[in-house]
Amino acid sequence: MAPTPRNWLITGCSTGFGRALAEVLIARGERVFATARHPNDLNDVFAGHDNVQVLQLDVTQQEDIHAVVDVVNSEGGVDVLINNAGYGYIAAIEEGDEHAYRQLFETNVFGLIAMTRAVLPGMRARGSGHVVNISSVGGMVGNPGSGYYAATKFAVVGFSEALAKEAKDLGIKVTVVAPGPFRTDWAGRSLKTAEHPIAAYEHSVHARLKSLSQISGHQQGDPTRGAEAILAAVDSPNPPVHLVLGAPGLEMVRQHLTSLGEEIDAWEAVTLGADFPHNA
């Protein structure tokens, strides 16, 4: 007997992981609610499929969020939420434009939080559900030029870890996904940069931006295989809270954890010296 199709609500389906996930799920016969700020961008892929609904959604707009969740709730509720909507921003901390980084947080952090809060009551009432938050290796490792972007993705990781512990006994599972370099549009037309570059950062931030531009479209990660990996985690009876995707990302995370452990060990005496003495 085939399993009952689940309701998957996916944000940011125009490109990248959102689109790849929707395509794989449609092929599997799941019920997909594919969203985008501009729904017409999805017609070329999703038109004509009975098991997909294309919905307009800007995650920075509360009325959009509630309208979309109401649609899914009218058809049984959200079984799996994929918080994928987001984009990249490369700028030195000093170069960052206030409007740009505030908007980055509105989408990458506050939009994700609002989406999650909108589906949690239904999941809690049913005693089941899975929230998948797409973060980044940049949410675990900070790199030059990614300070603002990394701040949004570090926030997603912390939010997800806390939610996983809060929701565990409610039947709700949480996974935060950390892709490394993938052949999505992240480093292409979706990437935003500083409006007023500062020459002093030529050999750090600007060099990295040039490198990202050169590898765009040639990254090692395959979005379709990445989507299948995410689905394997959701299908697992014991899904991970953290899921790193791709060999380059895994290497970066492991190197960072090793370096972090060595630094903590080197400063252990100073760390422990910050406590009251045992006899105090």
CSV table of C-alpha atoms in Angstrom, one decimal:
chain,number,residue,atom,x,y,z
A,1,MET,CA,0.0,0.0,0.0
A,2,ALA,CA,1.5,3.4,-1.1
A,3,PRO,CA,2.0,5.9,1.7
A,4,THR,CA,-0.5,8.8,2.0
A,5,PRO,CA,0.9,11.9,0.2
A,6,ARG,CA,1.9,14.6,2.6
A,7,ASN,CA,1.4,18.4,2.2
A,8,TRP,CA,4.7,20.1,1.6
A,9,LEU,CA,4.8,23.9,1.8
A,10,ILE,CA,7.9,25.3,0.1
A,11,THR,CA,9.0,28.9,0.1
A,12,GLY,CA,11.2,30.4,-2.6
A,13,CYS,CA,10.5,28.0,-5.4
A,14,SER,CA,11.7,30.2,-8.3
A,15,THR,CA,15.2,28.8,-8.3
A,16,GLY,CA,17.7,26.6,-6.5
A,17,PHE,CA,16.7,24.2,-3.7
A,18,GLY,CA,13.1,25.4,-3.6
A,19,ARG,CA,12.6,24.5,-7.3
A,20,ALA,CA,14.6,21.3,-7.1
A,21,LEU,CA,12.7,20.1,-4.0
A,22,ALA,CA,9.3,20.8,-5.6
A,23,GLU,CA,10.3,19.0,-8.8
A,24,VAL,CA,11.4,15.9,-6.9
A,25,LEU,CA,8.3,15.9,-4.7
A,26,ILE,CA,5.9,16.3,-7.6
A,27,ALA,CA,7.6,13.3,-9.3
A,28,ARG,CA,7.1,11.3,-6.1
A,29,GLY,CA,3.4,12.1,-6.0
A,30,GLU,CA,3.5,14.2,-2.9
A,31,ARG,CA,1.2,17.3,-2.6
A,32,VAL,CA,3.2,20.4,-3.1
A,33,PHE,CA,2.3,24.0,-2.4
A,34,ALA,CA,5.0,25.8,-4.3
A,35,THR,CA,5.4,29.5,-3.5
A,36,ALA,CA,7.2,32.5,-5.0
A,37,ARG,CA,7.0,36.2,-4.9
A,38,HIS,CA,6.2,36.1,-8.6
A,39,PRO,CA,4.1,32.9,-9.2
A,40,ASN,CA,4.4,33.2,-13.0
A,41,ASP,CA,8.1,32.3,-12.7
A,42,LEU,CA,6.9,28.8,-11.8
A,43,ASN,CA,4.5,28.1,-14.6
A,44,ASP,CA,7.2,26.6,-16.9
A,45,VAL,CA,7.8,23.7,-14.5
A,46,PHE,CA,4.7,23.2,-12.4
A,47,ALA,CA,1.8,23.9,-14.8
A,48,GLY,CA,-0.3,20.8,-15.6
A,49,HIS,CA,0.5,18.8,-12.5
A,50,ASP,CA,-2.5,17.8,-10.4
A,51,ASN,CA,-0.5,17.5,-7.2
A,52,VAL,CA,0.9,21.0,-7.1
A,53,GLN,CA,-0.6,24.4,-6.3
A,54,VAL,CA,1.4,27.5,-7.1
A,55,LEU,CA,0.8,30.3,-4.6
A,56,GLN,CA,2.0,33.9,-4.3
A,57,LEU,CA,4.1,34.5,-1.3
A,58,ASP,CA,6.5,37.2,-0.1
A,59,VAL,CA,7.8,36.0,3.3
A,60,THR,CA,8.2,39.6,4.5
A,61,GLN,CA,4.5,40.2,4.2
A,62,GLN,CA,2.3,38.8,7.0
A,63,GLU,CA,-0.9,38.8,5.0
A,64,ASP,CA,0.8,36.6,2.3
A,65,ILE,CA,2.0,34.2,5.0
A,66,HIS,CA,-1.5,33.8,6.6
A,67,ALA,CA,-3.2,33.5,3.2
A,68,VAL,CA,-0.9,30.7,2.1
A,69,VAL,CA,-1.1,28.8,5.4
A,70,ASP,CA,-4.9,29.1,5.3
A,71,VAL,CA,-4.9,27.5,1.9
A,72,VAL,CA,-2.8,24.5,3.0
A,73,ASN,CA,-4.8,24.2,6.3
A,74,SER,CA,-8.0,24.0,4.3
A,75,GLU,CA,-6.5,20.9,2.6
A,76,GLY,CA,-5.4,19.1,5.7
A,77,GLY,CA,-2.6,21.3,7.1
A,78,VAL,CA,1.1,21.6,6.6
A,79,ASP,CA,2.9,18.3,7.1
A,80,VAL,CA,6.4,19.6,6.0
A,81,LEU,CA,7.4,23.2,5.9
A,82,ILE,CA,10.5,24.0,3.8
A,83,ASN,CA,11.8,27.4,4.7
A,84,ASN,CA,14.0,28.0,1.6
A,85,ALA,CA,13.3,31.7,0.6
A,86,GLY,CA,16.4,33.8,1.0
A,87,TYR,CA,19.3,35.3,-0.8
A,88,GLY,CA,23.0,36.1,-0.4
A,89,TYR,CA,24.7,39.4,0.3
A,90,ILE,CA,28.5,40.0,0.0
A,91,ALA,CA,30.0,43.1,1.6
A,92,ALA,CA,32.6,44.0,4.1
A,93,ILE,CA,31.1,45.0,7.4
A,94,GLU,CA,32.2,48.5,6.9
A,95,GLU,CA,30.8,48.5,3.3
A,96,GLY,CA,27.3,47.2,4.3
A,97,ASP,CA,24.4,49.3,3.3
A,98,GLU,CA,21.9,49.6,6.2
A,99,HIS,CA,18.8,49.2,4.0
A,100,ALA,CA,20.4,46.2,2.3
A,101,TYR,CA,21.3,44.3,5.4
A,102,ARG,CA,18.0,45.1,7.2
A,103,GLN,CA,16.1,43.7,4.2
A,104,LEU,CA,18.4,40.7,4.2
A,105,PHE,CA,17.3,40.0,7.8
A,106,GLU,CA,13.7,40.6,7.0
A,107,THR,CA,13.8,37.8,4.4
A,108,ASN,CA,16.4,35.4,5.7
A,109,VAL,CA,15.5,35.5,9.4
A,110,PHE,CA,12.2,37.3,10.2
A,111,GLY,CA,10.4,35.8,7.2
A,112,LEU,CA,11.5,32.3,8.2
A,113,ILE,CA,10.5,32.9,11.8
A,114,ALA,CA,7.0,34.2,10.7
A,115,MET,CA,6.5,31.2,8.4
A,116,THR,CA,7.4,28.8,11.2
A,117,ARG,CA,5.2,30.5,13.7
A,118,ALA,CA,2.3,30.3,11.3
A,119,VAL,CA,2.4,26.5,10.8
A,120,LEU,CA,3.3,25.5,14.4
A,121,PRO,CA,-0.2,25.7,15.9
A,122,GLY,CA,-1.5,23.2,13.3
A,123,MET,CA,1.4,20.9,13.7
A,124,ARG,CA,1.1,21.0,17.4
A,125,ALA,CA,-2.7,20.3,17.3
A,126,ARG,CA,-2.1,17.2,15.0
A,127,GLY,CA,0.9,16.1,17.0
A,128,SER,CA,3.1,15.8,13.9
A,129,GLY,CA,5.1,17.8,11.4
A,130,HIS,CA,8.5,18.7,10.2
A,131,VAL,CA,10.1,22.1,9.8
A,132,VAL,CA,13.1,22.2,7.5
A,133,ASN,CA,15.1,25.4,7.6
A,134,ILE,CA,17.6,26.0,4.8
A,135,SER,CA,20.6,27.7,6.3
A,136,SER,CA,24.2,27.5,4.9
A,137,VAL,CA,27.7,26.4,5.7
A,138,GLY,CA,27.9,30.2,6.1
A,139,GLY,CA,25.7,29.7,9.2
A,140,MET,CA,28.4,27.7,10.8
A,141,VAL,CA,31.6,29.3,9.4
A,142,GLY,CA,32.1,33.0,8.9
A,143,ASN,CA,34.1,34.2,5.8
A,144,PRO,CA,35.2,37.6,4.6
A,145,GLY,CA,32.4,39.5,2.9
A,146,SER,CA,29.8,37.2,4.4
A,147,GLY,CA,29.4,38.9,7.8
A,148,TYR,CA,25.8,40.1,7.3
A,149,TYR,CA,24.7,36.9,5.4
A,150,ALA,CA,26.4,34.7,8.0
A,151,ALA,CA,24.7,36.6,10.7
A,152,THR,CA,21.3,35.7,9.2
A,153,LYS,CA,22.3,32.1,8.8
A,154,PHE,CA,23.8,31.8,12.2
A,155,ALA,CA,20.5,33.1,13.5
A,156,VAL,CA,18.6,30.4,11.6
A,157,VAL,CA,20.8,27.7,13.1
A,158,GLY,CA,20.3,29.0,16.7
A,159,PHE,CA,16.6,29.4,16.1
A,160,SER,CA,16.3,25.8,14.7
A,161,GLU,CA,18.3,24.3,17.5
A,162,ALA,CA,16.1,25.9,20.1
A,163,LEU,CA,12.9,25.0,18.2
A,164,ALA,CA,14.0,21.3,17.9
A,165,LYS,CA,14.3,21.1,21.7
A,166,GLU,CA,11.0,22.9,22.3
A,167,ALA,CA,9.0,20.8,19.8
A,168,LYS,CA,10.5,17.4,20.3
A,169,ASP,CA,7.9,16.3,22.8
A,170,LEU,CA,5.1,17.7,20.6
A,171,GLY,CA,5.8,15.3,17.7
A,172,ILE,CA,7.3,18.1,15.6
A,173,LYS,CA,10.7,17.5,14.1
A,174,VAL,CA,13.2,20.2,13.0
A,175,THR,CA,16.1,20.0,10.6
A,176,VAL,CA,18.4,22.9,9.7
A,177,VAL,CA,20.2,22.3,6.4
A,178,ALA,CA,23.7,23.7,5.7
A,179,PRO,CA,24.6,23.5,2.0
A,180,GLY,CA,28.1,24.3,0.8
A,181,PRO,CA,28.7,25.5,-2.7
A,182,PHE,CA,25.8,24.3,-4.9
A,183,ARG,CA,24.9,25.0,-8.6
A,184,THR,CA,22.1,27.3,-7.7
A,185,ASP,CA,21.6,31.0,-8.5
A,186,TRP,CA,23.0,32.0,-5.1
A,187,ALA,CA,26.3,33.3,-6.5
A,188,GLY,CA,24.6,34.5,-9.7
A,189,ARG,CA,21.9,37.0,-10.3
A,190,SER,CA,20.4,36.5,-6.8
A,191,LEU,CA,23.6,37.7,-5.1
A,192,LYS,CA,23.5,41.3,-3.8
A,193,THR,CA,26.7,43.3,-3.2
A,194,ALA,CA,27.8,46.6,-1.6
A,195,GLU,CA,26.8,49.7,-3.4
A,196,HIS,CA,30.0,51.5,-2.3
A,197,PRO,CA,33.1,49.2,-2.3
A,198,ILE,CA,36.1,50.3,-0.2
A,199,ALA,CA,39.5,49.7,-1.8
A,200,ALA,CA,41.0,48.6,1.5
A,201,TYR,CA,39.1,45.3,1.2
A,202,GLU,CA,40.4,44.5,-2.3
A,203,HIS,CA,42.4,41.5,-1.2
A,204,SER,CA,39.9,40.0,1.2
A,205,VAL,CA,36.2,40.7,0.5
A,206,HIS,CA,36.5,41.8,-3.2
A,207,ALA,CA,38.8,38.9,-4.0
A,208,ARG,CA,36.3,36.4,-2.5
A,209,LEU,CA,33.5,38.0,-4.4
A,210,LYS,CA,35.5,37.6,-7.7
A,211,SER,CA,36.1,34.0,-6.8
A,212,LEU,CA,32.4,33.4,-6.2
A,213,SER,CA,31.5,34.9,-9.5
A,214,GLN,CA,34.0,32.8,-11.3
A,215,ILE,CA,32.7,29.5,-9.9
A,216,SER,CA,29.0,30.4,-10.3
A,217,GLY,CA,27.4,27.6,-12.4
A,218,HIS,CA,30.4,25.3,-11.8
A,219,GLN,CA,30.0,24.4,-8.1
A,220,GLN,CA,30.3,20.8,-7.1
A,221,GLY,CA,26.9,20.5,-5.4
A,222,ASP,CA,24.0,19.3,-7.5
A,223,PRO,CA,20.6,20.9,-6.4
A,224,THR,CA,18.6,17.8,-7.3
A,225,ARG,CA,20.8,15.4,-5.3
A,226,GLY,CA,20.8,18.0,-2.5
A,227,ALA,CA,17.0,17.9,-2.6
A,228,GLU,CA,17.0,14.1,-2.5
A,229,ALA,CA,19.3,14.2,0.5
A,230,ILE,CA,16.9,16.6,2.3
A,231,LEU,CA,13.9,14.3,1.5
A,232,ALA,CA,15.9,11.3,2.9
A,233,ALA,CA,16.3,13.2,6.1
A,234,VAL,CA,12.6,14.0,6.3
A,235,ASP,CA,11.7,10.4,5.5
A,236,SER,CA,14.0,9.1,8.3
A,237,PRO,CA,12.4,8.0,11.6
A,238,ASN,CA,15.3,9.8,13.3
A,239,PRO,CA,16.1,12.9,11.2
A,240,PRO,CA,19.1,15.0,12.0
A,241,VAL,CA,18.8,18.4,13.5
A,242,HIS,CA,21.9,19.4,11.4
A,243,LEU,CA,22.4,18.3,7.9
A,244,VAL,CA,25.4,19.5,6.0
A,245,LEU,CA,25.3,19.1,2.2
A,246,GLY,CA,28.2,18.6,-0.2
A,247,ALA,CA,31.8,17.6,0.1
A,248,PRO,CA,33.2,21.2,0.2
A,249,GLY,CA,30.8,22.2,2.8
A,250,LEU,CA,31.5,19.2,4.9
A,251,GLU,CA,35.3,19.9,4.7
A,252,MET,CA,34.8,23.5,5.7
A,253,VAL,CA,32.6,22.6,8.7
A,254,ARG,CA,35.0,19.9,9.9
A,255,GLN,CA,38.0,22.2,9.6
A,256,HIS,CA,36.1,24.9,11.5
A,257,LEU,CA,35.1,22.5,14.3
A,258,THR,CA,38.7,21.3,14.7
A,259,SER,CA,40.0,24.9,14.8
A,260,LEU,CA,37.3,25.9,17.3
A,261,GLY,CA,38.1,22.9,19.6
A,262,GLU,CA,41.8,23.7,19.5
A,263,GLU,CA,41.2,27.4,20.3
A,264,ILE,CA,38.9,26.5,23.2
A,265,ASP,CA,41.4,24.0,24.6
A,266,ALA,CA,44.3,26.5,24.3
A,267,TRP,CA,42.3,29.0,26.4
A,268,GLU,CA,40.8,26.5,28.9
A,269,ALA,CA,42.7,27.9,31.9
A,270,VAL,CA,41.5,31.4,31.2
A,271,THR,CA,38.0,30.1,30.7
A,272,LEU,CA,37.9,28.2,33.9
A,273,GLY,CA,39.5,31.2,35.8
A,274,ALA,CA,36.3,33.2,35.2
A,275,ASP,CA,34.3,31.2,37.8
A,276,PHE,CA,34.1,31.9,41.5
A,277,PRO,CA,36.7,29.8,43.4
A,278,HIS,CA,35.3,26.5,44.7
A,279,ASN,CA,35.5,27.7,48.3
A,280,ALA,CA,33.8,31.1,47.7
